[in-house]
Short mmCIF file of C-alpha atoms (C1' of nucleotides) in Angstrom, two decimals:
data_model
loop_
_atom_site.label_atom_id
_atom_site.label_comp_id
_atom_site.label_asym_id
_atom_site.label_seq_id
_atom_site.Cartn_x
_atom_site.Cartn_y
_atom_site.Cartn_z
CA UNK A 29 -24.94 -24.03 -2.07
CA UNK A 30 -21.41 -23.48 -1.69
CA UNK A 31 -19.73 -26.39 -3.52
CA UNK A 32 -19.31 -28.92 -0.88
CA UNK A 33 -15.82 -28.09 0.52
CA UNK A 34 -14.53 -31.50 1.39
CA UNK A 35 -10.97 -30.99 1.97
CA UNK A 36 -9.04 -32.29 -1.38
CA UNK A 37 -11.79 -34.49 -2.74
CA UNK A 38 -14.57 -32.35 -4.34
CA UNK A 39 -12.98 -31.06 -7.15
CA UNK A 40 -15.29 -31.19 -9.99
CA UNK A 41 -15.95 -29.66 -13.19
CA UNK A 42 -14.08 -26.52 -12.62
CA UNK A 43 -10.90 -26.20 -14.75
CA UNK A 44 -7.80 -24.80 -13.07
CA UNK A 45 -8.04 -21.55 -15.24
CA UNK A 46 -11.62 -20.94 -13.66
CA UNK A 47 -10.16 -21.61 -10.10
CA UNK A 48 -7.63 -19.11 -11.05
CA UNK A 49 -10.09 -16.58 -11.97
CA UNK A 50 -11.97 -16.75 -9.09
CA UNK A 51 -9.02 -16.99 -6.75
CA UNK A 52 -7.79 -13.91 -8.27
CA UNK A 53 -11.00 -11.84 -7.88
CA UNK A 54 -11.49 -13.01 -4.47
CA UNK A 55 -7.77 -12.03 -3.64
CA UNK A 56 -8.01 -8.71 -5.60
CA UNK A 57 -11.07 -8.00 -3.76
CA UNK A 58 -9.82 -8.67 -0.29
CA UNK A 59 -6.78 -6.88 -1.11
CA UNK A 60 -8.94 -3.70 -1.71
CA UNK A 61 -10.63 -4.29 1.41
CA UNK A 62 -7.45 -4.83 3.40
CA UNK A 63 -6.08 -1.54 2.08
CA UNK A 64 -8.98 0.30 3.10
CA UNK A 65 -9.02 -1.18 6.34
CA UNK A 66 -5.22 -1.02 7.54
CA UNK A 67 -4.11 1.83 9.62
CA UNK A 68 -2.49 4.59 7.59
CA UNK A 69 0.33 5.79 10.45
CA UNK A 70 2.89 3.90 8.96
CA UNK A 71 3.79 2.78 5.33
CA UNK A 72 3.33 -0.97 4.38
CA UNK A 73 6.94 -1.02 3.43
CA UNK A 74 8.00 0.06 6.90
CA UNK A 75 5.64 -2.33 8.35
CA UNK A 76 6.97 -4.97 6.21
CA UNK A 77 10.43 -4.05 7.08
CA UNK A 78 9.72 -4.08 10.91
CA UNK A 79 8.22 -7.60 10.14
CA UNK A 80 11.12 -8.72 8.28
CA UNK A 81 13.52 -7.46 11.02
CA UNK A 82 11.33 -9.26 13.45
CA UNK A 83 11.53 -12.47 12.03
CA UNK A 84 14.97 -12.64 10.58
CA UNK A 85 16.98 -10.56 13.17
CA UNK A 86 19.25 -7.54 12.23
CA UNK A 87 19.92 -6.79 8.82
CA UNK A 88 21.95 -4.53 6.53
CA UNK A 89 20.30 -1.27 4.79
CA UNK A 90 21.02 -3.15 1.41
CA UNK A 91 19.71 -6.42 2.42
CA UNK A 92 16.46 -4.86 3.40
CA UNK A 93 16.24 -2.66 0.17
CA UNK A 94 16.54 -6.26 -1.76
CA UNK A 95 14.16 -8.12 0.56
CA UNK A 96 11.35 -5.16 0.48
CA UNK A 97 11.98 -4.55 -3.07
CA UNK A 98 12.59 -0.73 -2.63
CA UNK A 99 15.56 1.13 -3.45
CA UNK A 100 18.53 1.77 -0.86
CA UNK A 101 17.97 5.57 -0.33
CA UNK A 102 14.12 4.69 0.53
CA UNK A 103 15.35 2.20 3.07
CA UNK A 104 17.82 4.80 4.44
CA UNK A 105 14.86 7.44 4.73
CA UNK A 106 12.22 4.65 6.10
CA UNK A 107 15.00 3.36 8.56
CA UNK A 108 15.64 6.97 9.71
CA UNK A 109 11.83 7.39 10.44
CA UNK A 110 11.79 4.22 12.44
CA UNK A 111 14.52 5.24 14.41
CA UNK A 112 12.84 8.58 15.25
CA UNK A 113 9.78 6.39 16.46
CA UNK A 114 11.95 4.11 18.58
CA UNK A 115 11.01 1.11 16.76
CA UNK A 116 14.67 0.08 15.43
CA UNK A 117 18.08 1.03 16.05
CA UNK A 118 21.13 1.53 13.88
CA UNK A 119 24.19 -0.60 14.89
CA UNK A 120 27.35 -0.62 13.25
CA UNK A 121 29.29 -3.76 12.29
CA UNK A 122 32.75 -3.78 13.84
CA UNK A 123 34.07 -5.97 10.94
CA UNK A 124 32.95 -3.51 8.21
CA UNK A 125 32.78 0.11 9.24
CA UNK A 126 30.57 0.94 5.98
CA UNK A 127 27.54 -1.10 7.04
CA UNK A 128 24.76 -0.11 9.29
CA UNK A 129 22.93 -2.98 10.88
CA UNK A 130 19.16 -2.59 11.48
CA UNK A 131 17.83 -4.00 14.68
CA UNK A 132 14.09 -4.07 15.81
CA UNK A 133 13.45 -2.73 19.44
CA UNK A 134 11.19 -3.87 22.13
CA UNK A 135 9.05 -0.78 21.32
CA UNK A 136 9.19 -2.03 17.45
CA UNK A 137 8.07 -5.55 18.59
CA UNK A 138 5.26 -4.03 20.69
CA UNK A 139 3.99 -1.92 17.85
CA UNK A 140 3.92 -4.86 15.54
CA UNK A 141 1.95 -6.77 17.89
CA UNK A 142 -0.62 -4.09 18.19
CA UNK A 143 -0.65 -3.44 14.73
CA UNK A 144 -1.34 -7.06 13.59
CA UNK A 145 -4.00 -7.25 15.99
CA UNK A 146 -5.89 -4.11 14.71
CA UNK A 147 -5.20 -5.23 10.98
CA UNK A 148 -6.40 -8.66 11.65
CA UNK A 149 -9.44 -7.85 13.96
CA UNK A 150 -11.81 -7.67 11.18
CA UNK A 151 -10.39 -10.70 9.44
CA UNK A 152 -10.85 -12.83 12.56
CA UNK A 153 -14.19 -11.34 13.12
CA UNK A 154 -15.15 -12.55 9.81
CA UNK A 155 -13.61 -16.07 10.18
CA UNK A 156 -15.67 -16.40 13.33
CA UNK A 157 -18.82 -15.83 11.39
CA UNK A 158 -17.87 -18.66 8.87
CA UNK A 159 -19.67 -22.03 9.40
CA UNK A 160 -17.53 -24.64 11.20
CA UNK A 161 -17.17 -26.56 8.07
CA UNK A 162 -15.86 -23.52 6.32
CA UNK A 163 -13.51 -22.51 9.27
CA UNK A 164 -12.08 -25.94 9.05
CA UNK A 165 -11.43 -26.03 5.43
CA UNK A 166 -9.80 -22.70 5.80
CA UNK A 167 -7.59 -23.97 8.67
CA UNK A 168 -6.56 -26.84 6.77
CA UNK A 169 -5.45 -24.55 4.13
CA UNK A 170 -3.31 -22.36 6.52
CA UNK A 171 0.04 -23.93 6.28
CA UNK A 172 -0.25 -23.68 2.51
CA UNK A 173 -1.32 -20.06 2.67
CA UNK A 174 1.81 -19.55 4.73
CA UNK A 175 3.86 -21.42 2.17
CA UNK A 176 2.37 -19.23 -0.55
CA UNK A 177 3.45 -16.17 1.29
CA UNK A 178 6.92 -17.33 1.02
CA UNK A 179 6.62 -17.98 -2.66
CA UNK A 180 5.32 -14.57 -3.37
CA UNK A 181 8.03 -13.21 -1.45
CA UNK A 182 10.30 -15.22 -3.57
CA UNK A 183 8.72 -14.10 -6.79
CA UNK A 184 9.05 -10.29 -5.71
CA UNK A 185 12.65 -10.64 -5.28
CA UNK A 186 12.96 -12.17 -8.75
CA UNK A 187 11.02 -9.81 -10.27
CA UNK A 188 12.50 -6.75 -8.98
CA UNK A 189 16.03 -8.09 -9.93
CA UNK A 190 14.78 -8.69 -13.35
CA UNK A 191 13.39 -5.30 -13.56
CA UNK A 192 16.55 -3.75 -12.28
CA UNK A 193 18.78 -5.56 -14.97
CA UNK A 194 16.26 -4.91 -17.83
CA UNK A 195 16.42 -1.14 -16.96
CA UNK A 196 20.20 -1.22 -16.81
CA UNK A 197 20.55 -2.97 -20.35
CA UNK A 198 17.87 -0.84 -22.03
CA UNK A 199 18.77 2.80 -20.79
CA UNK A 200 16.14 4.48 -22.98
CA UNK A 201 14.06 2.38 -25.29
CA UNK B 26 -16.36 -34.54 12.31
CA UNK B 27 -15.67 -30.96 11.76
CA UNK B 28 -12.39 -30.41 13.31
CA UNK B 29 -10.91 -33.36 11.59
CA UNK B 30 -9.25 -31.63 8.95
CA UNK B 31 -6.22 -33.26 9.73
CA UNK B 32 -3.99 -32.35 6.36
CA UNK B 33 -1.31 -31.08 8.93
CA UNK B 34 -1.73 -33.77 11.53
CA UNK B 35 -0.68 -32.62 14.87
CA UNK B 36 -2.91 -29.53 15.40
CA UNK B 37 -5.73 -30.36 17.95
CA UNK B 38 -7.20 -28.40 20.64
CA UNK B 39 -7.81 -25.06 18.78
CA UNK B 40 -10.57 -22.73 19.88
CA UNK B 41 -12.28 -21.14 16.86
CA UNK B 42 -10.89 -17.74 18.11
CA UNK B 43 -7.28 -19.09 17.96
CA UNK B 44 -8.21 -20.31 14.36
CA UNK B 45 -9.58 -17.03 13.53
CA UNK B 46 -6.37 -15.23 14.64
CA UNK B 47 -4.38 -17.77 12.96
CA UNK B 48 -5.97 -17.54 9.64
CA UNK B 49 -6.45 -13.83 9.96
CA UNK B 50 -2.73 -13.62 10.58
CA UNK B 51 -1.73 -15.75 7.82
CA UNK B 52 -4.20 -14.16 5.20
CA UNK B 53 -2.99 -10.48 6.31
CA UNK B 54 0.58 -11.66 5.71
CA UNK B 55 -0.11 -13.09 2.35
CA UNK B 56 -2.18 -9.99 1.24
CA UNK B 57 0.49 -7.69 2.66
CA UNK B 58 3.11 -9.52 0.48
CA UNK B 59 1.04 -9.88 -2.70
CA UNK B 60 0.19 -6.31 -2.83
CA UNK B 61 3.53 -5.34 -3.39
CA UNK B 62 3.66 -7.43 -6.48
CA UNK B 63 0.82 -5.81 -8.09
CA UNK B 64 1.36 -3.35 -10.68
CA UNK B 65 2.34 0.34 -9.49
CA UNK B 66 0.98 2.29 -12.59
CA UNK B 67 -2.19 3.40 -10.42
CA UNK B 68 -2.79 4.01 -6.68
CA UNK B 69 -4.46 1.36 -4.78
CA UNK B 70 -7.29 3.81 -3.96
CA UNK B 71 -7.62 4.61 -7.57
CA UNK B 72 -7.96 0.86 -8.46
CA UNK B 73 -10.47 0.54 -5.71
CA UNK B 74 -12.36 3.29 -6.72
CA UNK B 75 -12.65 2.00 -10.29
CA UNK B 76 -13.67 -1.25 -8.93
CA UNK B 77 -16.40 0.36 -6.74
CA UNK B 78 -17.79 2.47 -10.00
CA UNK B 79 -17.91 -0.88 -11.92
CA UNK B 80 -19.71 -2.80 -9.17
CA UNK B 81 -22.25 -0.01 -8.15
CA UNK B 82 -22.50 2.29 -11.05
CA UNK B 83 -22.07 6.19 -10.96
CA UNK B 84 -21.33 7.82 -7.63
CA UNK B 85 -20.87 11.34 -6.28
CA UNK B 86 -17.26 12.59 -5.16
CA UNK B 87 -18.26 12.53 -1.61
CA UNK B 88 -19.92 9.05 -1.80
CA UNK B 89 -16.62 7.91 -3.17
CA UNK B 90 -14.68 9.68 -0.35
CA UNK B 91 -16.78 7.86 2.37
CA UNK B 92 -16.50 4.31 0.70
CA UNK B 93 -12.74 4.45 -0.11
CA UNK B 94 -12.04 5.93 3.03
CA UNK B 95 -10.14 8.83 1.92
CA UNK B 96 -11.05 12.65 2.06
CA UNK B 97 -12.93 14.52 -0.47
CA UNK B 98 -10.07 16.49 -1.97
CA UNK B 99 -8.42 13.22 -2.49
CA UNK B 100 -11.19 12.02 -4.58
CA UNK B 101 -11.28 15.27 -6.49
CA UNK B 102 -7.66 14.85 -7.33
CA UNK B 103 -7.94 10.90 -7.93
CA UNK B 104 -11.07 11.50 -10.33
CA UNK B 105 -9.08 14.27 -12.28
CA UNK B 106 -6.32 12.04 -12.96
CA UNK B 107 -8.70 9.04 -13.79
CA UNK B 108 -10.40 11.45 -16.33
CA UNK B 109 -7.01 12.32 -17.94
CA UNK B 110 -6.41 8.50 -18.33
CA UNK B 111 -9.89 8.19 -19.97
CA UNK B 112 -11.11 5.72 -17.37
CA UNK B 113 -14.04 7.69 -15.69
CA UNK B 114 -16.18 10.61 -16.82
CA UNK B 115 -17.70 13.59 -14.69
CA UNK B 116 -21.47 13.88 -15.40
CA UNK B 117 -23.57 16.67 -13.75
CA UNK B 118 -26.54 15.74 -11.89
CA UNK B 119 -29.29 17.68 -13.50
CA UNK B 120 -31.18 17.85 -10.32
CA UNK B 121 -28.40 19.38 -8.21
CA UNK B 122 -26.02 21.24 -10.14
CA UNK B 123 -23.58 21.10 -7.31
CA UNK B 124 -22.87 17.32 -7.41
CA UNK B 125 -20.47 15.60 -9.73
CA UNK B 126 -21.32 12.06 -10.94
CA UNK B 127 -18.38 9.88 -11.71
CA UNK B 128 -19.00 6.96 -13.86
CA UNK B 129 -16.66 4.31 -15.32
CA UNK B 130 -16.13 4.36 -19.17
CA UNK B 131 -15.51 1.28 -21.28
CA UNK B 132 -11.66 2.01 -20.96
CA UNK B 133 -11.88 1.87 -17.34
CA UNK B 134 -13.75 -1.44 -17.37
CA UNK B 135 -10.99 -2.69 -19.90
CA UNK B 136 -8.17 -1.50 -17.59
CA UNK B 137 -9.75 -3.28 -14.75
CA UNK B 138 -10.14 -6.42 -16.47
CA UNK B 139 -6.61 -6.28 -17.71
CA UNK B 140 -5.58 -5.52 -13.99
CA UNK B 141 -7.40 -8.64 -12.68
CA UNK B 142 -5.87 -10.81 -15.22
CA UNK B 143 -2.31 -9.67 -14.24
CA UNK B 144 -3.26 -10.50 -10.64
CA UNK B 145 -4.51 -13.79 -11.86
CA UNK B 146 -1.44 -14.51 -13.70
CA UNK B 147 0.69 -13.54 -10.59
CA UNK B 148 -1.25 -15.54 -8.28
CA UNK B 149 -1.22 -18.51 -10.70
CA UNK B 150 2.45 -18.18 -11.14
CA UNK B 151 2.94 -18.65 -7.06
CA UNK B 152 0.26 -21.63 -7.12
CA UNK B 153 2.28 -23.48 -9.62
CA UNK B 154 5.19 -23.55 -7.37
CA UNK B 155 3.20 -25.50 -5.05
CA UNK B 156 3.04 -29.30 -4.80
CA UNK B 157 0.06 -30.88 -6.41
CA UNK B 158 -1.13 -31.71 -2.68
CA UNK B 159 -0.87 -28.08 -1.62
CA UNK B 160 -2.42 -26.78 -4.70
CA UNK B 161 -5.51 -29.07 -4.17
CA UNK B 162 -5.83 -27.97 -0.36
CA UNK B 163 -5.80 -24.28 -1.45
CA UNK B 164 -8.31 -24.92 -4.28
CA UNK B 165 -10.73 -26.60 -1.72
CA UNK B 166 -10.39 -23.44 0.36
CA UNK B 167 -11.05 -20.97 -2.58
CA UNK B 168 -15.02 -21.10 -2.06
CA UNK B 169 -14.30 -20.16 1.53
CA UNK B 170 -12.02 -17.14 0.60
CA UNK B 171 -14.72 -15.79 -1.63
CA UNK B 172 -17.11 -16.06 1.45
CA UNK B 173 -14.83 -14.42 3.48
CA UNK B 174 -14.76 -11.48 1.13
CA UNK B 175 -18.22 -10.98 1.30
CA UNK B 176 -18.29 -11.06 5.20
CA UNK B 177 -15.32 -8.93 5.34
CA UNK B 178 -17.21 -6.33 2.98
CA UNK B 179 -20.19 -6.63 5.19
CA UNK B 180 -18.34 -5.96 8.31
CA UNK B 181 -16.48 -3.15 6.67
CA UNK B 182 -19.71 -1.12 5.82
CA UNK B 183 -20.99 -1.54 9.24
CA UNK B 184 -17.55 -0.24 10.83
CA UNK B 185 -17.26 2.70 8.68
CA UNK B 186 -20.58 4.02 9.58
CA UNK B 187 -19.55 3.64 13.27
CA UNK B 188 -16.37 5.18 12.54
CA UNK B 189 -17.64 8.10 10.92
CA UNK B 190 -20.30 8.65 13.61
CA UNK B 191 -17.44 8.60 16.31
CA UNK B 192 -15.29 11.00 14.38
CA UNK B 193 -18.16 13.40 14.29
CA UNK B 194 -18.74 13.40 17.82
CA UNK B 195 -15.31 13.30 18.97
CA UNK B 196 -13.50 16.30 16.73
CA UNK B 197 -10.29 16.14 18.79
CA UNK B 198 -9.59 13.52 21.75
"C1'" DC C 11 52.18 -0.95 0.04
"C1'" DG C 12 49.27 2.15 -2.39
"C1'" DA C 13 45.93 3.44 -6.39
"C1'" DG C 14 41.77 2.41 -8.15
"C1'" DA C 15 37.94 -0.37 -8.67
"C1'" DA C 16 33.89 -2.01 -5.91
"C1'" DC C 17 30.90 -1.61 -2.11
"C1'" DA C 18 27.62 0.49 1.64
"C1'" DT C 19 25.34 4.21 2.87
"C1'" DA C 20 24.12 9.18 2.56
"C1'" DT C 21 22.22 13.15 0.37
"C1'" DA C 22 20.10 16.05 -3.06
"C1'" DG C 23 16.08 17.11 -6.01
"C1'" DA C 24 11.73 15.78 -8.27
"C1'" DC C 25 7.23 13.48 -8.21
"C1'" DA C 26 2.93 11.44 -6.74
"C1'" DA C 27 -0.63 10.87 -3.43
"C1'" DG C 28 -2.36 11.63 0.55
"C1'" DT C 29 -3.67 15.55 4.34
"C1'" DT C 30 -5.96 20.05 6.45
"C1'" DA C 31 -7.97 24.57 5.79
"C1'" DT C 32 -10.21 27.31 3.06
"C1'" DA C 33 -12.83 29.06 -0.87
"C1'" DT C 34 -16.75 28.95 -4.28
"C1'" DA C 35 -21.14 27.61 -6.05
"C1'" DT C 36 -25.53 25.65 -5.48
"C1'" DC C 37 -29.36 24.34 -2.65
"C1'" DC C 38 -32.71 24.49 1.24
"C1'" DT C 39 -35.36 26.53 5.08
"C1'" DG C 40 -37.61 29.97 8.00
"C1'" DC D 3 -34.81 36.00 0.15
"C1'" DA D 4 -30.98 35.91 3.84
"C1'" DG D 5 -28.29 32.74 5.79
"C1'" DG D 6 -26.85 28.37 7.15
"C1'" DA D 7 -25.84 23.65 5.06
"C1'" DT D 8 -23.77 21.09 1.28
"C1'" DA D 9 -20.77 19.62 -2.64
"C1'" DT D 10 -16.87 20.18 -4.89
"C1'" DA D 11 -12.32 22.82 -5.87
"C1'" DT D 12 -7.81 24.98 -4.63
"C1'" DA D 13 -3.93 25.75 -1.85
"C1'" DA D 14 -0.10 24.61 0.90
"C1'" DC D 15 1.93 21.16 3.32
"C1'" DT D 16 3.68 16.03 4.36
"C1'" DT D 17 5.14 11.57 3.38
"C1'" DG D 18 7.20 7.84 0.56
"C1'" DT D 19 9.24 6.87 -3.23
"C1'" DC D 20 12.23 7.43 -7.06
"C1'" DT D 21 17.06 8.52 -9.76
"C1'" DA D 22 21.31 10.44 -9.81
"C1'" DT D 23 25.37 11.08 -7.42
"C1'" DA D 24 28.62 12.15 -3.31
"C1'" DT D 25 31.06 10.20 0.62
"C1'" DG D 26 33.64 7.13 3.11
"C1'" DT D 27 35.48 2.12 3.50
"C1'" DT D 28 37.27 -2.09 1.89
"C1'" DC D 29 39.33 -5.04 -1.65
"C1'" DT D 30 42.55 -6.29 -5.49
"C1'" DC D 31 46.66 -6.53 -7.80
"C1'" DG D 32 50.89 -4.47 -9.91
#
DNA sequence: CGAGAACATATAGACAAGTTATATATCCTG
DNA sequence: CAGGATATATAACTTGTCTATATGTTCTCG
């Protein structure tokens, strides 16, 4: 029934465009599910910020604004609320007293672990219901999925940079 | 045979549960990143609602609140704004004059199509940055992603029933 | 060296999208 | 047909985002 998933061989009469359509629909719908399932106790941007800090270590407010694709005042506010929760701390850079370095705390790391477990629970459960062959195919694609996330991250920075420039050069069209 | 998917060679003695967790995390991160690239002209809940109406036909306000996982007043507001945009209409049920049936319009369907197309485009753009081999691996996994969506949908409906019961029996724990 | 441009963050004010609590209108049931 | 249950609406509040601008720090160059 489902199209013989032999790792990269079985690509038959489907055009890339069709594949793209299918992919987009599936991704689109998974997104919708993801949204409805995700805990609402913290904004996606805050979670993503926490995740970035966890992966890359302490970052400036402005760096976070760029990487998360939100404005600097938003990050200031978001960091303030993460500080209230004890998930990050604000450190000063002795070399430049204007900057605020934001670092994740142990509590922040713990929160991230719990959160991820909760969010992925249903996906993990779903993956277990797949056949062995399906699961294997998915496993084979995992590194690519991770790559794709990096690519998407990159696209977001680019895109937001562009949007920002455009707004500056066309103040009110 | 099954677990020989040696696309990325050195991964051996992984259990299905581990695979599930890993896959879930990877998919989770991709979605979390991708979602912030999608157009912001409408709330995710509204898009999801529109999508539900498109799939299942007209629904009551309260049914939508349940299926989208938001409160009834939120749906009332959200529907009001969709009506302003011309994407849904409010119909009355002759059998029960309390209820409001919400139905998607042609314009709503068109919006949804455009929105999906936009997602496709972004996704395609990201995939184009992968190597041919990576793209092929991903393509092989697409049918599985679609299956995953279906399984997640199924699990979600089960889970929501449970959550609702629980909330009713434990008003304030 | 010092004045002013550039930069990093903070603050203010507005808006959108949720929430809870409650009001209103309709239905159902004994 | 009175009163409880149900479906939706309204009000008041919170949160997260934005733009515009203020404040404090660093850099540059005459």
